[in-house]
């Protein structure tokens, strides 16, 4: 069974501070990991995926298979980063393409 | 093509009534997914189609739920004899197999309230 855990439901930081949103997963094979973001009154959208190893809007995430984690980081948070963030996992085989989401973390960046 | 469209945006229904939701995916996408999201939770997988074939259904999908994707285009999700526990946001997403999971595009969702 695959599972995604986001231990923090709420995270508050001040503008310019570093931010880290935690994500741990459970999966027996080689998963694909993603971060999705939902800004206020907007639809869920892909932020980044681990296989691309890219930085989007200043966010990065590294897959740590030893710790089964995929934490999302940004060195200097901005007010426009305030949103709901979901970590998601896709397995292989017949589960390929089907996403398992974490419960989400609401990030609030204060001015 | 403006993305994935879902209709209606909101639906209020009395317990015991049937409801049907529609999802229009991005036209060239061959995979279509339905998720359900309740307050304070992440989206939960319900079912998905590749073209017109329904390939997997979650055990969350009781026999009161049925989904179709005729001709591999739009999809409908019907809930029969609605219960208060069915109140949730129903999300549709589409992608093109071959892009892996990169091209996953979500709709805005249909919010169902069962009273």
Short mmCIF file of N, CA and C in Angstrom, two decimals, chain B residues 41-105:
data_model
loop_
_atom_site.label_atom_id
_atom_site.label_comp_id
_atom_site.label_asym_id
_atom_site.label_seq_id
_atom_site.Cartn_x
_atom_site.Cartn_y
_atom_site.Cartn_z
N UNK B 41 -8.75 17.11 4.05
CA UNK B 41 -8.05 15.93 3.51
C UNK B 41 -7.52 16.22 2.12
N UNK B 42 -6.53 15.46 1.72
CA UNK B 42 -6.09 15.54 0.34
C UNK B 42 -7.03 14.77 -0.57
N UNK B 43 -6.93 15.00 -1.87
CA UNK B 43 -7.77 14.25 -2.80
C UNK B 43 -7.54 12.74 -2.68
N UNK B 44 -8.63 11.98 -2.81
CA UNK B 44 -8.55 10.53 -2.77
C UNK B 44 -9.00 9.97 -4.11
N UNK B 45 -8.23 9.04 -4.62
CA UNK B 45 -8.51 8.44 -5.91
C UNK B 45 -9.82 7.67 -5.89
N UNK B 46 -10.63 7.86 -6.94
CA UNK B 46 -11.88 7.10 -7.08
C UNK B 46 -11.79 6.10 -8.24
N UNK B 47 -11.46 6.62 -9.42
CA UNK B 47 -11.42 5.76 -10.60
C UNK B 47 -10.69 6.47 -11.72
N UNK B 48 -10.29 5.68 -12.74
CA UNK B 48 -9.70 6.33 -13.90
C UNK B 48 -9.99 5.56 -15.18
N UNK B 49 -9.93 6.28 -16.27
CA UNK B 49 -10.18 5.75 -17.61
C UNK B 49 -8.96 5.97 -18.49
N UNK B 50 -8.73 5.00 -19.33
CA UNK B 50 -7.82 5.20 -20.44
C UNK B 50 -8.67 5.07 -21.70
N UNK B 51 -8.78 6.17 -22.40
CA UNK B 51 -9.78 6.26 -23.48
C UNK B 51 -11.14 5.95 -22.88
N UNK B 52 -11.88 4.99 -23.43
CA UNK B 52 -13.21 4.73 -22.88
C UNK B 52 -13.22 3.61 -21.84
N UNK B 53 -12.08 2.98 -21.63
CA UNK B 53 -12.02 1.86 -20.71
C UNK B 53 -11.76 2.31 -19.27
N UNK B 54 -12.61 1.84 -18.37
CA UNK B 54 -12.40 2.12 -16.95
C UNK B 54 -11.44 1.07 -16.42
N UNK B 55 -10.25 1.48 -16.05
CA UNK B 55 -9.19 0.53 -15.72
C UNK B 55 -9.08 0.20 -14.24
N UNK B 56 -9.49 1.09 -13.39
CA UNK B 56 -9.37 0.82 -11.96
C UNK B 56 -10.43 1.60 -11.20
N UNK B 57 -10.95 0.97 -10.17
CA UNK B 57 -11.89 1.62 -9.28
C UNK B 57 -11.43 1.42 -7.85
N UNK B 58 -11.47 2.49 -7.07
CA UNK B 58 -11.13 2.40 -5.66
C UNK B 58 -12.25 1.71 -4.91
N UNK B 59 -11.89 1.11 -3.78
CA UNK B 59 -12.95 0.53 -2.95
C UNK B 59 -13.80 1.62 -2.29
N UNK B 60 -13.34 2.87 -2.41
CA UNK B 60 -14.18 3.99 -1.96
C UNK B 60 -15.42 4.10 -2.82
N UNK B 61 -15.34 3.58 -4.03
CA UNK B 61 -16.42 3.71 -4.99
C UNK B 61 -17.43 2.59 -4.74
N UNK B 62 -18.44 2.90 -3.93
CA UNK B 62 -19.45 1.88 -3.64
C UNK B 62 -20.31 1.65 -4.87
N UNK B 63 -21.22 0.68 -4.76
CA UNK B 63 -22.05 0.36 -5.92
C UNK B 63 -23.06 1.47 -6.22
N UNK B 64 -23.12 2.49 -5.37
CA UNK B 64 -24.00 3.63 -5.68
C UNK B 64 -23.32 4.59 -6.67
N UNK B 65 -22.02 4.40 -6.85
CA UNK B 65 -21.26 5.27 -7.74
C UNK B 65 -21.04 4.55 -9.07
N UNK B 66 -21.20 5.29 -10.15
CA UNK B 66 -20.84 4.74 -11.45
C UNK B 66 -20.24 5.84 -12.31
N UNK B 67 -19.25 5.48 -13.07
CA UNK B 67 -18.59 6.44 -13.93
C UNK B 67 -18.51 5.88 -15.34
N UNK B 68 -18.60 6.78 -16.29
CA UNK B 68 -18.51 6.39 -17.70
C UNK B 68 -17.67 7.39 -18.45
N UNK B 69 -17.14 6.92 -19.54
CA UNK B 69 -16.44 7.82 -20.45
C UNK B 69 -16.70 7.34 -21.88
N UNK B 70 -17.91 7.60 -22.34
CA UNK B 70 -18.25 7.12 -23.68
C UNK B 70 -17.38 7.76 -24.75
N UNK B 71 -16.92 6.94 -25.67
CA UNK B 71 -16.13 7.42 -26.80
C UNK B 71 -14.81 8.06 -26.36
N UNK B 72 -14.43 7.85 -25.14
CA UNK B 72 -13.14 8.36 -24.69
C UNK B 72 -13.04 9.87 -24.64
N UNK B 73 -14.19 10.54 -24.55
CA UNK B 73 -14.13 12.00 -24.50
C UNK B 73 -14.50 12.46 -23.09
N UNK B 74 -15.67 13.07 -22.93
CA UNK B 74 -16.07 13.53 -21.61
C UNK B 74 -16.40 12.33 -20.72
N UNK B 75 -16.47 12.60 -19.43
CA UNK B 75 -16.81 11.54 -18.48
C UNK B 75 -17.92 12.03 -17.57
N UNK B 76 -18.73 11.09 -17.09
CA UNK B 76 -19.74 11.41 -16.10
C UNK B 76 -19.53 10.54 -14.87
N UNK B 77 -19.84 11.12 -13.74
CA UNK B 77 -19.81 10.39 -12.47
C UNK B 77 -21.20 10.53 -11.86
N UNK B 78 -21.87 9.41 -11.65
CA UNK B 78 -23.21 9.43 -11.09
C UNK B 78 -23.18 8.84 -9.70
N UNK B 79 -23.89 9.48 -8.80
CA UNK B 79 -24.08 8.95 -7.46
C UNK B 79 -25.58 8.72 -7.27
N UNK B 80 -25.94 7.50 -6.99
CA UNK B 80 -27.34 7.18 -6.75
C UNK B 80 -27.63 7.17 -5.25
N UNK B 81 -28.86 7.52 -4.93
CA UNK B 81 -29.32 7.48 -3.52
C UNK B 81 -28.27 8.17 -2.61
N UNK B 82 -28.04 9.42 -2.88
CA UNK B 82 -26.98 10.15 -2.16
C UNK B 82 -27.17 10.10 -0.65
N UNK B 83 -26.05 10.10 0.04
CA UNK B 83 -26.02 10.11 1.50
C UNK B 83 -25.23 11.34 1.94
N UNK B 84 -25.41 11.73 3.18
CA UNK B 84 -24.71 12.92 3.66
C UNK B 84 -23.19 12.75 3.60
N UNK B 85 -22.74 11.53 3.75
CA UNK B 85 -21.30 11.26 3.66
C UNK B 85 -20.73 11.44 2.28
N UNK B 86 -21.59 11.61 1.29
CA UNK B 86 -21.11 11.85 -0.07
C UNK B 86 -20.73 13.31 -0.29
N UNK B 87 -21.08 14.15 0.66
CA UNK B 87 -20.75 15.57 0.54
C UNK B 87 -19.24 15.74 0.47
N UNK B 88 -18.78 16.35 -0.60
CA UNK B 88 -17.34 16.47 -0.85
C UNK B 88 -17.14 17.29 -2.10
N UNK B 89 -15.87 17.54 -2.40
CA UNK B 89 -15.48 18.12 -3.68
C UNK B 89 -15.07 16.97 -4.57
N UNK B 90 -15.64 16.91 -5.77
CA UNK B 90 -15.29 15.85 -6.72
C UNK B 90 -14.43 16.48 -7.81
N UNK B 91 -13.21 15.98 -7.91
CA UNK B 91 -12.22 16.54 -8.83
C UNK B 91 -11.99 15.61 -10.00
N UNK B 92 -11.83 16.20 -11.14
CA UNK B 92 -11.49 15.46 -12.35
C UNK B 92 -10.11 15.93 -12.81
N UNK B 93 -9.34 15.03 -13.35
CA UNK B 93 -8.03 15.39 -13.89
C UNK B 93 -7.79 14.58 -15.15
N UNK B 94 -7.01 15.14 -16.05
CA UNK B 94 -6.68 14.39 -17.26
C UNK B 94 -5.21 14.51 -17.57
N UNK B 95 -4.74 13.54 -18.33
CA UNK B 95 -3.34 13.54 -18.75
C UNK B 95 -3.21 12.70 -20.01
N UNK B 96 -2.05 12.80 -20.63
CA UNK B 96 -1.80 11.98 -21.80
C UNK B 96 -0.76 10.95 -21.45
N UNK B 97 -1.14 9.69 -21.54
CA UNK B 97 -0.20 8.61 -21.27
C UNK B 97 0.93 8.71 -22.26
N UNK B 98 2.13 8.73 -21.74
CA UNK B 98 3.28 8.98 -22.61
C UNK B 98 4.03 10.18 -22.09
N UNK B 99 3.29 11.04 -21.39
CA UNK B 99 3.93 12.15 -20.70
C UNK B 99 4.20 11.78 -19.25
N UNK B 100 3.98 10.52 -18.90
CA UNK B 100 4.10 10.15 -17.51
C UNK B 100 3.05 10.89 -16.72
N UNK B 101 3.39 11.38 -15.59
CA UNK B 101 2.43 12.11 -14.77
C UNK B 101 2.59 13.62 -14.93
N UNK B 102 3.41 14.04 -15.85
CA UNK B 102 3.71 15.46 -15.94
C UNK B 102 2.49 16.26 -16.35
N UNK B 103 1.70 15.71 -17.23
CA UNK B 103 0.64 16.49 -17.83
C UNK B 103 -0.68 16.42 -17.09
N UNK B 104 -0.63 16.09 -15.83
CA UNK B 104 -1.84 15.97 -15.00
C UNK B 104 -2.43 17.36 -14.84
N UNK B 105 -3.65 17.54 -15.36
CA UNK B 105 -4.33 18.83 -15.24
C UNK B 105 -5.65 18.62 -14.52
#
